[in-house]
């Protein structure tokens, strides 16, 4: 795993496109003042962040993590920590969806579901490893759900960026993206969009998906189990890894699995 040397070299990868605009030109890890300034800049740019949201360095909450955030707006944030840095960026890029995920945990805990149940497991998995796959053609979403990788990544290659696209929400994925490796997978949520979606710029696409996700996540009948998420081998996405320009790259059945064995609560690593 990459050492904790501060850098922003990763930002050129498409994985970080939703969060890229929020990263300031820092020479070193942000301290508390740096995290406060990060939020100030996002609010000044009219990001729809929850009132009271704050990344609090080295906070050790007494209550459950999710309950503390829901009650106070304070997000416990470890200093010099990639995982928590990317969690902060995810809040900035996906403020409505992240707040809805938190509300989902709070509702479940209030019902007495303090221990993880399928609904909370699904919310956590999506929060950590989620990728929203926007599709203007339901057939492309079906190829992903059916794990028909060659049809999705080779035969439909020209549709990527035009009729299908991947948008990263999961902050654990952003962390592992510092050192991509064979086996690197996300958990995909397929969202059908209109034909005009791909005419929007990247920020417009993210904002639309953020609002759509928040509305869906506020309904506990949605995303009730981790198995509702599809495995997505990230290195297979066109433009995400140079080796996939060669069709033979997709012959690796250990990575591009042909069965639903990979569709579980465990991310391949």
PDB file of C-alpha atoms in Angstrom:
ATOM      1  CA  UNK A   1       0.000   0.000   0.000  1.00  0.00           C
ATOM      2  CA  UNK A   2       1.157   3.532  -0.698  1.00  0.00           C
ATOM      3  CA  UNK A   3       2.962   5.175   2.240  1.00  0.00           C
ATOM      4  CA  UNK A   4       1.459   8.235   3.853  1.00  0.00           C
ATOM      5  CA  UNK A   5       3.449  10.699   1.784  1.00  0.00           C
ATOM      6  CA  UNK A   6       1.099  13.483   0.797  1.00  0.00           C
ATOM      7  CA  UNK A   7       0.621  13.863  -2.947  1.00  0.00           C
ATOM      8  CA  UNK A   8      -2.114  14.471  -5.502  1.00  0.00           C
ATOM      9  CA  UNK A   9      -0.697  12.413  -8.377  1.00  0.00           C
ATOM     10  CA  UNK A  10      -3.789  10.204  -8.345  1.00  0.00           C
ATOM     11  CA  UNK A  11      -6.105  12.992  -9.475  1.00  0.00           C
ATOM     12  CA  UNK A  12      -5.516  12.396 -13.182  1.00  0.00           C
ATOM     13  CA  UNK A  13      -7.253   8.995 -12.996  1.00  0.00           C
ATOM     14  CA  UNK A  14     -10.962   8.989 -13.981  1.00  0.00           C
ATOM     15  CA  UNK A  15     -11.787   7.330 -10.648  1.00  0.00           C
ATOM     16  CA  UNK A  16     -11.360  10.701  -8.933  1.00  0.00           C
ATOM     17  CA  UNK A  17     -13.305  12.809 -11.415  1.00  0.00           C
ATOM     18  CA  UNK A  18     -16.291  13.541  -9.089  1.00  0.00           C
ATOM     19  CA  UNK A  19     -14.007  14.727  -6.253  1.00  0.00           C
ATOM     20  CA  UNK A  20     -11.204  16.318  -8.263  1.00  0.00           C
ATOM     21  CA  UNK A  21     -12.447  19.901  -8.169  1.00  0.00           C
ATOM     22  CA  UNK A  22     -12.477  19.972  -4.365  1.00  0.00           C
ATOM     23  CA  UNK A  23      -8.794  19.183  -3.878  1.00  0.00           C
ATOM     24  CA  UNK A  24      -6.832  22.356  -3.057  1.00  0.00           C
ATOM     25  CA  UNK A  25      -3.126  22.845  -3.899  1.00  0.00           C
ATOM     26  CA  UNK A  26      -1.841  21.662  -0.524  1.00  0.00           C
ATOM     27  CA  UNK A  27       1.863  21.064   0.129  1.00  0.00           C
ATOM     28  CA  UNK A  28       1.147  18.636   2.971  1.00  0.00           C
ATOM     29  CA  UNK A  29      -1.677  16.867   4.749  1.00  0.00           C
ATOM     30  CA  UNK A  30      -4.494  19.177   5.897  1.00  0.00           C
ATOM     31  CA  UNK A  31      -4.710  19.904   9.616  1.00  0.00           C
ATOM     32  CA  UNK A  32      -7.931  20.981  11.329  1.00  0.00           C
ATOM     33  CA  UNK A  33      -7.695  24.438   9.807  1.00  0.00           C
ATOM     34  CA  UNK A  34      -7.111  22.838   6.416  1.00  0.00           C
ATOM     35  CA  UNK A  35     -10.226  20.685   6.701  1.00  0.00           C
ATOM     36  CA  UNK A  36     -12.257  23.715   7.808  1.00  0.00           C
ATOM     37  CA  UNK A  37     -10.964  25.665   4.809  1.00  0.00           C
ATOM     38  CA  UNK A  38     -11.879  22.727   2.550  1.00  0.00           C
ATOM     39  CA  UNK A  39     -15.500  22.977   3.714  1.00  0.00           C
ATOM     40  CA  UNK A  40     -15.514  26.766   3.477  1.00  0.00           C
ATOM     41  CA  UNK A  41     -14.429  26.625  -0.163  1.00  0.00           C
ATOM     42  CA  UNK A  42     -17.049  24.004  -1.000  1.00  0.00           C
ATOM     43  CA  UNK A  43     -19.807  26.036   0.675  1.00  0.00           C
ATOM     44  CA  UNK A  44     -18.638  29.177  -1.108  1.00  0.00           C
ATOM     45  CA  UNK A  45     -19.023  27.222  -4.357  1.00  0.00           C
ATOM     46  CA  UNK A  46     -22.635  26.419  -3.358  1.00  0.00           C
ATOM     47  CA  UNK A  47     -22.084  22.733  -2.660  1.00  0.00           C
ATOM     48  CA  UNK A  48     -25.309  21.500  -0.951  1.00  0.00           C
ATOM     49  CA  UNK A  49     -23.544  20.313   2.202  1.00  0.00           C
ATOM     50  CA  UNK A  50     -25.524  19.472   5.352  1.00  0.00           C
ATOM     51  CA  UNK A  51     -25.748  22.320   7.850  1.00  0.00           C
ATOM     52  CA  UNK A  52     -23.218  21.762  10.632  1.00  0.00           C
ATOM     53  CA  UNK A  53     -21.080  19.268   8.712  1.00  0.00           C
ATOM     54  CA  UNK A  54     -17.493  19.399   9.934  1.00  0.00           C
ATOM     55  CA  UNK A  55     -14.508  17.087   9.655  1.00  0.00           C
ATOM     56  CA  UNK A  56     -13.082  16.940  13.171  1.00  0.00           C
ATOM     57  CA  UNK A  57      -9.528  15.688  13.470  1.00  0.00           C
ATOM     58  CA  UNK A  58      -8.745  12.939  15.992  1.00  0.00           C
ATOM     59  CA  UNK A  59     -12.281  12.915  17.403  1.00  0.00           C
ATOM     60  CA  UNK A  60     -13.202   9.786  19.397  1.00  0.00           C
ATOM     61  CA  UNK A  61     -17.009   9.816  19.643  1.00  0.00           C
ATOM     62  CA  UNK A  62     -18.795   8.165  22.540  1.00  0.00           C
ATOM     63  CA  UNK A  63     -21.786   7.131  20.413  1.00  0.00           C
ATOM     64  CA  UNK A  64     -21.852   4.981  17.282  1.00  0.00           C
ATOM     65  CA  UNK A  65     -19.925   6.621  14.448  1.00  0.00           C
ATOM     66  CA  UNK A  66     -23.062   7.078  12.328  1.00  0.00           C
ATOM     67  CA  UNK A  67     -25.140   8.338  15.262  1.00  0.00           C
ATOM     68  CA  UNK A  68     -22.493  10.889  16.181  1.00  0.00           C
ATOM     69  CA  UNK A  69     -22.477  12.256  12.641  1.00  0.00           C
ATOM     70  CA  UNK A  70     -26.267  12.291  12.496  1.00  0.00           C
ATOM     71  CA  UNK A  71     -26.598  14.071  15.840  1.00  0.00           C
ATOM     72  CA  UNK A  72     -23.746  16.579  15.645  1.00  0.00           C
ATOM     73  CA  UNK A  73     -22.683  16.823  11.995  1.00  0.00           C
ATOM     74  CA  UNK A  74     -19.121  16.034  13.112  1.00  0.00           C
ATOM     75  CA  UNK A  75     -17.266  13.451  11.026  1.00  0.00           C
ATOM     76  CA  UNK A  76     -14.398  11.840  12.990  1.00  0.00           C
ATOM     77  CA  UNK A  77     -11.306  12.293  10.815  1.00  0.00           C
ATOM     78  CA  UNK A  78      -7.869  10.843  11.470  1.00  0.00           C
ATOM     79  CA  UNK A  79      -4.902  13.035  10.611  1.00  0.00           C
ATOM     80  CA  UNK A  80      -2.562  11.997   7.801  1.00  0.00           C
ATOM     81  CA  UNK A  81      -4.920   9.205   6.808  1.00  0.00           C
ATOM     82  CA  UNK A  82      -5.848   8.471   3.194  1.00  0.00           C
ATOM     83  CA  UNK A  83      -9.072   6.664   4.058  1.00  0.00           C
ATOM     84  CA  UNK A  84     -10.453   9.610   6.010  1.00  0.00           C
ATOM     85  CA  UNK A  85      -9.151  12.159   3.496  1.00  0.00           C
ATOM     86  CA  UNK A  86     -11.081  10.434   0.745  1.00  0.00           C
ATOM     87  CA  UNK A  87     -14.132  10.165   2.986  1.00  0.00           C
ATOM     88  CA  UNK A  88     -14.041  13.954   3.299  1.00  0.00           C
ATOM     89  CA  UNK A  89     -13.792  14.318  -0.482  1.00  0.00           C
ATOM     90  CA  UNK A  90     -16.733  11.931  -0.918  1.00  0.00           C
ATOM     91  CA  UNK A  91     -18.823  14.145   1.370  1.00  0.00           C
ATOM     92  CA  UNK A  92     -17.949  17.152  -0.784  1.00  0.00           C
ATOM     93  CA  UNK A  93     -18.627  15.404  -4.095  1.00  0.00           C
ATOM     94  CA  UNK A  94     -21.765  13.501  -3.002  1.00  0.00           C
ATOM     95  CA  UNK A  95     -23.242  15.573  -0.133  1.00  0.00           C
ATOM     96  CA  UNK A  96     -26.863  14.560  -0.579  1.00  0.00           C
ATOM     97  CA  UNK A  97     -26.144  10.847  -1.024  1.00  0.00           C
ATOM     98  CA  UNK A  98     -23.665  10.738   1.877  1.00  0.00           C
ATOM     99  CA  UNK A  99     -26.179  12.465   4.147  1.00  0.00           C
ATOM    100  CA  UNK A 100     -28.872  10.003   3.022  1.00  0.00           C
ATOM    101  CA  UNK A 101     -26.579   7.072   3.779  1.00  0.00           C
ATOM    102  CA  UNK A 102     -26.020   8.476   7.253  1.00  0.00           C
ATOM    103  CA  UNK A 103     -29.764   8.920   7.796  1.00  0.00           C
ATOM    104  CA  UNK A 104     -30.273   5.307   6.729  1.00  0.00           C
ATOM    105  CA  UNK A 105     -27.893   4.104   9.449  1.00  0.00           C
ATOM    106  CA  UNK A 106     -29.483   6.397  12.029  1.00  0.00           C
ATOM    107  CA  UNK A 107     -32.972   5.083  11.227  1.00  0.00           C
ATOM    108  CA  UNK A 108     -31.786   1.485  11.464  1.00  0.00           C
ATOM    109  CA  UNK A 109     -30.033   2.050  14.796  1.00  0.00           C
ATOM    110  CA  UNK A 110     -33.140   3.800  16.129  1.00  0.00           C
ATOM    111  CA  UNK A 111     -35.116   0.658  15.218  1.00  0.00           C
ATOM    112  CA  UNK A 112     -32.757  -1.365  17.386  1.00  0.00           C
ATOM    113  CA  UNK A 113     -30.512  -2.540  14.536  1.00  0.00           C
ATOM    114  CA  UNK A 114     -27.256  -1.445  16.141  1.00  0.00           C
ATOM    115  CA  UNK A 115     -25.571  -4.620  14.933  1.00  0.00           C
ATOM    116  CA  UNK A 116     -25.085  -4.856  11.224  1.00  0.00           C
ATOM    117  CA  UNK A 117     -28.065  -6.193   9.300  1.00  0.00           C
ATOM    118  CA  UNK A 118     -28.302  -6.594   5.491  1.00  0.00           C
ATOM    119  CA  UNK A 119     -29.654  -3.066   4.978  1.00  0.00           C
ATOM    120  CA  UNK A 120     -26.830  -1.488   6.985  1.00  0.00           C
ATOM    121  CA  UNK A 121     -24.284  -3.817   5.376  1.00  0.00           C
ATOM    122  CA  UNK A 122     -25.444  -2.666   1.953  1.00  0.00           C
ATOM    123  CA  UNK A 123     -25.215   0.990   2.976  1.00  0.00           C
ATOM    124  CA  UNK A 124     -21.696   0.493   4.356  1.00  0.00           C
ATOM    125  CA  UNK A 125     -20.521  -1.445   1.317  1.00  0.00           C
ATOM    126  CA  UNK A 126     -21.850   1.217  -1.023  1.00  0.00           C
ATOM    127  CA  UNK A 127     -20.330   3.997   1.095  1.00  0.00           C
ATOM    128  CA  UNK A 128     -16.932   2.309   1.063  1.00  0.00           C
ATOM    129  CA  UNK A 129     -16.781   0.698  -2.369  1.00  0.00           C
ATOM    130  CA  UNK A 130     -19.702   2.071  -4.355  1.00  0.00           C
ATOM    131  CA  UNK A 131     -19.593   3.034  -8.021  1.00  0.00           C
ATOM    132  CA  UNK A 132     -22.665   4.520  -9.670  1.00  0.00           C
ATOM    133  CA  UNK A 133     -22.934   3.240 -13.215  1.00  0.00           C
ATOM    134  CA  UNK A 134     -25.165   5.556 -15.225  1.00  0.00           C
ATOM    135  CA  UNK A 135     -26.705   3.944 -18.302  1.00  0.00           C
ATOM    136  CA  UNK A 136     -28.795   5.543 -21.027  1.00  0.00           C
ATOM    137  CA  UNK A 137     -29.371   2.092 -22.534  1.00  0.00           C
ATOM    138  CA  UNK A 138     -30.797  -0.556 -20.159  1.00  0.00           C
ATOM    139  CA  UNK A 139     -29.135  -3.251 -22.252  1.00  0.00           C
ATOM    140  CA  UNK A 140     -25.731  -2.018 -21.085  1.00  0.00           C
ATOM    141  CA  UNK A 141     -26.809  -2.225 -17.472  1.00  0.00           C
ATOM    142  CA  UNK A 142     -27.977  -5.773 -18.065  1.00  0.00           C
ATOM    143  CA  UNK A 143     -24.575  -6.723 -19.476  1.00  0.00           C
ATOM    144  CA  UNK A 144     -23.000  -5.520 -16.233  1.00  0.00           C
ATOM    145  CA  UNK A 145     -25.539  -7.296 -14.055  1.00  0.00           C
ATOM    146  CA  UNK A 146     -25.027 -10.501 -16.043  1.00  0.00           C
ATOM    147  CA  UNK A 147     -21.225 -10.173 -15.840  1.00  0.00           C
ATOM    148  CA  UNK A 148     -20.878 -10.429 -19.619  1.00  0.00           C
ATOM    149  CA  UNK A 149     -17.538  -8.673 -19.602  1.00  0.00           C
ATOM    150  CA  UNK A 150     -16.433  -9.003 -23.217  1.00  0.00           C
ATOM    151  CA  UNK A 151     -19.748  -7.649 -24.478  1.00  0.00           C
ATOM    152  CA  UNK A 152     -19.635  -4.826 -21.941  1.00  0.00           C
ATOM    153  CA  UNK A 153     -16.003  -3.781 -22.260  1.00  0.00           C
ATOM    154  CA  UNK A 154     -15.029  -4.811 -25.818  1.00  0.00           C
ATOM    155  CA  UNK A 155     -18.113  -5.022 -28.007  1.00  0.00           C
ATOM    156  CA  UNK A 156     -19.717  -1.983 -26.320  1.00  0.00           C
ATOM    157  CA  UNK A 157     -16.466  -0.079 -25.916  1.00  0.00           C
ATOM    158  CA  UNK A 158     -17.564   2.926 -27.956  1.00  0.00           C
ATOM    159  CA  UNK A 159     -20.567   3.437 -25.666  1.00  0.00           C
ATOM    160  CA  UNK A 160     -18.423   4.216 -22.614  1.00  0.00           C
ATOM    161  CA  UNK A 161     -18.610   7.931 -21.904  1.00  0.00           C
ATOM    162  CA  UNK A 162     -21.507   8.250 -24.339  1.00  0.00           C
ATOM    163  CA  UNK A 163     -24.209   5.870 -23.072  1.00  0.00           C
ATOM    164  CA  UNK A 164     -22.611   4.365 -19.978  1.00  0.00           C
ATOM    165  CA  UNK A 165     -20.199   5.799 -17.395  1.00  0.00           C
ATOM    166  CA  UNK A 166     -18.844   4.957 -13.942  1.00  0.00           C
ATOM    167  CA  UNK A 167     -18.890   7.543 -11.127  1.00  0.00           C
ATOM    168  CA  UNK A 168     -17.015   6.718  -7.919  1.00  0.00           C
ATOM    169  CA  UNK A 169     -18.612   7.375  -4.543  1.00  0.00           C
ATOM    170  CA  UNK A 170     -16.784   4.861  -2.334  1.00  0.00           C
ATOM    171  CA  UNK A 171     -13.918   6.364  -0.361  1.00  0.00           C
ATOM    172  CA  UNK A 172     -12.241   2.980   0.229  1.00  0.00           C
ATOM    173  CA  UNK A 173     -12.057   2.615  -3.554  1.00  0.00           C
ATOM    174  CA  UNK A 174     -10.405   6.008  -3.757  1.00  0.00           C
ATOM    175  CA  UNK A 175      -7.841   4.829  -1.222  1.00  0.00           C
ATOM    176  CA  UNK A 176      -7.067   1.549  -3.010  1.00  0.00           C
ATOM    177  CA  UNK A 177      -6.930   3.524  -6.256  1.00  0.00           C
ATOM    178  CA  UNK A 178      -3.613   4.940  -5.069  1.00  0.00           C
ATOM    179  CA  UNK A 179      -2.092   1.596  -6.076  1.00  0.00           C
ATOM    180  CA  UNK A 180      -4.386  -0.172  -8.605  1.00  0.00           C
ATOM    181  CA  UNK A 181      -3.878  -3.907  -8.947  1.00  0.00           C
ATOM    182  CA  UNK A 182      -5.411  -6.892 -10.691  1.00  0.00           C
ATOM    183  CA  UNK A 183      -8.350  -7.939  -8.567  1.00  0.00           C
ATOM    184  CA  UNK A 184      -9.365  -4.343  -7.861  1.00  0.00           C
ATOM    185  CA  UNK A 185     -13.177  -4.266  -7.877  1.00  0.00           C
ATOM    186  CA  UNK A 186     -15.953  -1.929  -6.933  1.00  0.00           C
ATOM    187  CA  UNK A 187     -19.591  -2.545  -6.123  1.00  0.00           C
ATOM    188  CA  UNK A 188     -21.797  -1.053  -8.805  1.00  0.00           C
ATOM    189  CA  UNK A 189     -25.238   0.447  -8.504  1.00  0.00           C
ATOM    190  CA  UNK A 190     -26.850   0.718 -11.921  1.00  0.00           C
ATOM    191  CA  UNK A 191     -28.848   3.910 -12.436  1.00  0.00           C
ATOM    192  CA  UNK A 192     -30.772   4.470 -15.635  1.00  0.00           C
ATOM    193  CA  UNK A 193     -30.581   8.024 -16.960  1.00  0.00           C
ATOM    194  CA  UNK A 194     -32.071   9.946 -19.863  1.00  0.00           C
ATOM    195  CA  UNK A 195     -30.359  10.442 -23.187  1.00  0.00           C
ATOM    196  CA  UNK A 196     -29.562  14.044 -22.244  1.00  0.00           C
ATOM    197  CA  UNK A 197     -27.491  12.975 -19.225  1.00  0.00           C
ATOM    198  CA  UNK A 198     -24.331  12.557 -21.284  1.00  0.00           C
ATOM    199  CA  UNK A 199     -24.703  16.059 -22.660  1.00  0.00           C
ATOM    200  CA  UNK A 200     -24.013  17.437 -19.164  1.00  0.00           C
ATOM    201  CA  UNK A 201     -20.512  18.217 -17.949  1.00  0.00           C
ATOM    202  CA  UNK A 202     -18.986  16.046 -15.243  1.00  0.00           C
ATOM    203  CA  UNK A 203     -20.142  18.244 -12.353  1.00  0.00           C
ATOM    204  CA  UNK A 204     -23.669  18.325 -13.742  1.00  0.00           C
ATOM    205  CA  UNK A 205     -23.740  14.539 -14.033  1.00  0.00           C
ATOM    206  CA  UNK A 206     -22.523  14.132 -10.458  1.00  0.00           C
ATOM    207  CA  UNK A 207     -25.094  16.596  -9.111  1.00  0.00           C
ATOM    208  CA  UNK A 208     -27.948  14.847 -10.908  1.00  0.00           C
ATOM    209  CA  UNK A 209     -26.872  11.420  -9.657  1.00  0.00           C
ATOM    210  CA  UNK A 210     -26.333  12.770  -6.141  1.00  0.00           C
ATOM    211  CA  UNK A 211     -29.905  14.049  -5.920  1.00  0.00           C
ATOM    212  CA  UNK A 212     -31.324  10.868  -7.458  1.00  0.00           C
ATOM    213  CA  UNK A 213     -29.390   8.648  -5.063  1.00  0.00           C
ATOM    214  CA  UNK A 214     -30.390  10.642  -1.997  1.00  0.00           C
ATOM    215  CA  UNK A 215     -34.068  10.292  -2.875  1.00  0.00           C
ATOM    216  CA  UNK A 216     -33.724   6.549  -3.363  1.00  0.00           C
ATOM    217  CA  UNK A 217     -31.634   5.970  -0.240  1.00  0.00           C
ATOM    218  CA  UNK A 218     -34.243   7.713   1.913  1.00  0.00           C
ATOM    219  CA  UNK A 219     -36.544   4.795   1.058  1.00  0.00           C
ATOM    220  CA  UNK A 220     -35.485   1.767   3.103  1.00  0.00           C
ATOM    221  CA  UNK A 221     -37.115  -0.521   0.541  1.00  0.00           C
ATOM    222  CA  UNK A 222     -34.223   0.380  -1.776  1.00  0.00           C
ATOM    223  CA  UNK A 223     -30.812  -1.319  -1.585  1.00  0.00           C
ATOM    224  CA  UNK A 224     -31.833  -3.727   1.159  1.00  0.00           C
ATOM    225  CA  UNK A 225     -28.943  -6.170   0.754  1.00  0.00           C
ATOM    226  CA  UNK A 226     -25.316  -6.156  -0.440  1.00  0.00           C
ATOM    227  CA  UNK A 227     -26.346  -8.540  -3.190  1.00  0.00           C
ATOM    228  CA  UNK A 228     -28.226  -5.681  -4.848  1.00  0.00           C
ATOM    229  CA  UNK A 229     -24.803  -4.344  -5.896  1.00  0.00           C
ATOM    230  CA  UNK A 230     -22.934  -5.771  -8.893  1.00  0.00           C
ATOM    231  CA  UNK A 231     -19.220  -6.595  -8.955  1.00  0.00           C
ATOM    232  CA  UNK A 232     -17.328  -4.262 -11.269  1.00  0.00           C
ATOM    233  CA  UNK A 233     -13.700  -5.045 -12.236  1.00  0.00           C
ATOM    234  CA  UNK A 234     -12.454  -1.470 -12.383  1.00  0.00           C
ATOM    235  CA  UNK A 235      -9.377  -2.107 -14.494  1.00  0.00           C
ATOM    236  CA  UNK A 236     -11.673  -3.269 -17.288  1.00  0.00           C
ATOM    237  CA  UNK A 237     -13.372   0.102 -17.732  1.00  0.00           C
ATOM    238  CA  UNK A 238     -12.148   1.708 -20.979  1.00  0.00           C
ATOM    239  CA  UNK A 239      -9.766   4.547 -20.211  1.00  0.00           C
ATOM    240  CA  UNK A 240      -9.120   3.373 -16.641  1.00  0.00           C
ATOM    241  CA  UNK A 241      -6.131   1.068 -17.281  1.00  0.00           C
ATOM    242  CA  UNK A 242      -3.785   1.056 -20.278  1.00  0.00           C
ATOM    243  CA  UNK A 243      -3.515  -2.739 -20.488  1.00  0.00           C
ATOM    244  CA  UNK A 244      -7.195  -3.084 -21.335  1.00  0.00           C
ATOM    245  CA  UNK A 245      -6.554  -1.652 -24.786  1.00  0.00           C
ATOM    246  CA  UNK A 246      -5.550  -5.241 -25.644  1.00  0.00           C
ATOM    247  CA  UNK A 247      -8.657  -7.482 -25.847  1.00  0.00           C
ATOM    248  CA  UNK A 248      -6.584 -10.338 -24.428  1.00  0.00           C
ATOM    249  CA  UNK A 249      -6.571  -8.489 -21.099  1.00  0.00           C
ATOM    250  CA  UNK A 250     -10.157  -9.637 -20.597  1.00  0.00           C
ATOM    251  CA  UNK A 251      -9.206 -13.306 -20.913  1.00  0.00           C
ATOM    252  CA  UNK A 252      -8.214 -13.377 -17.226  1.00  0.00           C
ATOM    253  CA  UNK A 253     -11.181 -15.317 -15.811  1.00  0.00           C
ATOM    254  CA  UNK A 254      -9.862 -14.971 -12.259  1.00  0.00           C
ATOM    255  CA  UNK A 255     -10.475 -11.241 -12.527  1.00  0.00           C
ATOM    256  CA  UNK A 256     -13.307 -11.111 -15.058  1.00  0.00           C
ATOM    257  CA  UNK A 257     -15.290 -13.887 -13.451  1.00  0.00           C
ATOM    258  CA  UNK A 258     -18.055 -15.387 -15.577  1.00  0.00           C
ATOM    259  CA  UNK A 259     -20.281 -16.400 -12.656  1.00  0.00           C
ATOM    260  CA  UNK A 260     -22.116 -14.602  -9.885  1.00  0.00           C
ATOM    261  CA  UNK A 261     -19.686 -16.025  -7.349  1.00  0.00           C
ATOM    262  CA  UNK A 262     -18.240 -12.518  -7.092  1.00  0.00           C
ATOM    263  CA  UNK A 263     -21.607 -10.964  -6.272  1.00  0.00           C
ATOM    264  CA  UNK A 264     -21.297 -10.889  -2.506  1.00  0.00           C
ATOM    265  CA  UNK A 265     -20.581  -8.521   0.362  1.00  0.00           C
ATOM    266  CA  UNK A 266     -16.839  -9.017  -0.070  1.00  0.00           C
ATOM    267  CA  UNK A 267     -14.765  -6.806  -2.327  1.00  0.00           C
ATOM    268  CA  UNK A 268     -12.114  -8.667  -4.301  1.00  0.00           C
ATOM    269  CA  UNK A 269      -8.664  -7.457  -3.282  1.00  0.00           C
TER     270      UNK A 269
END
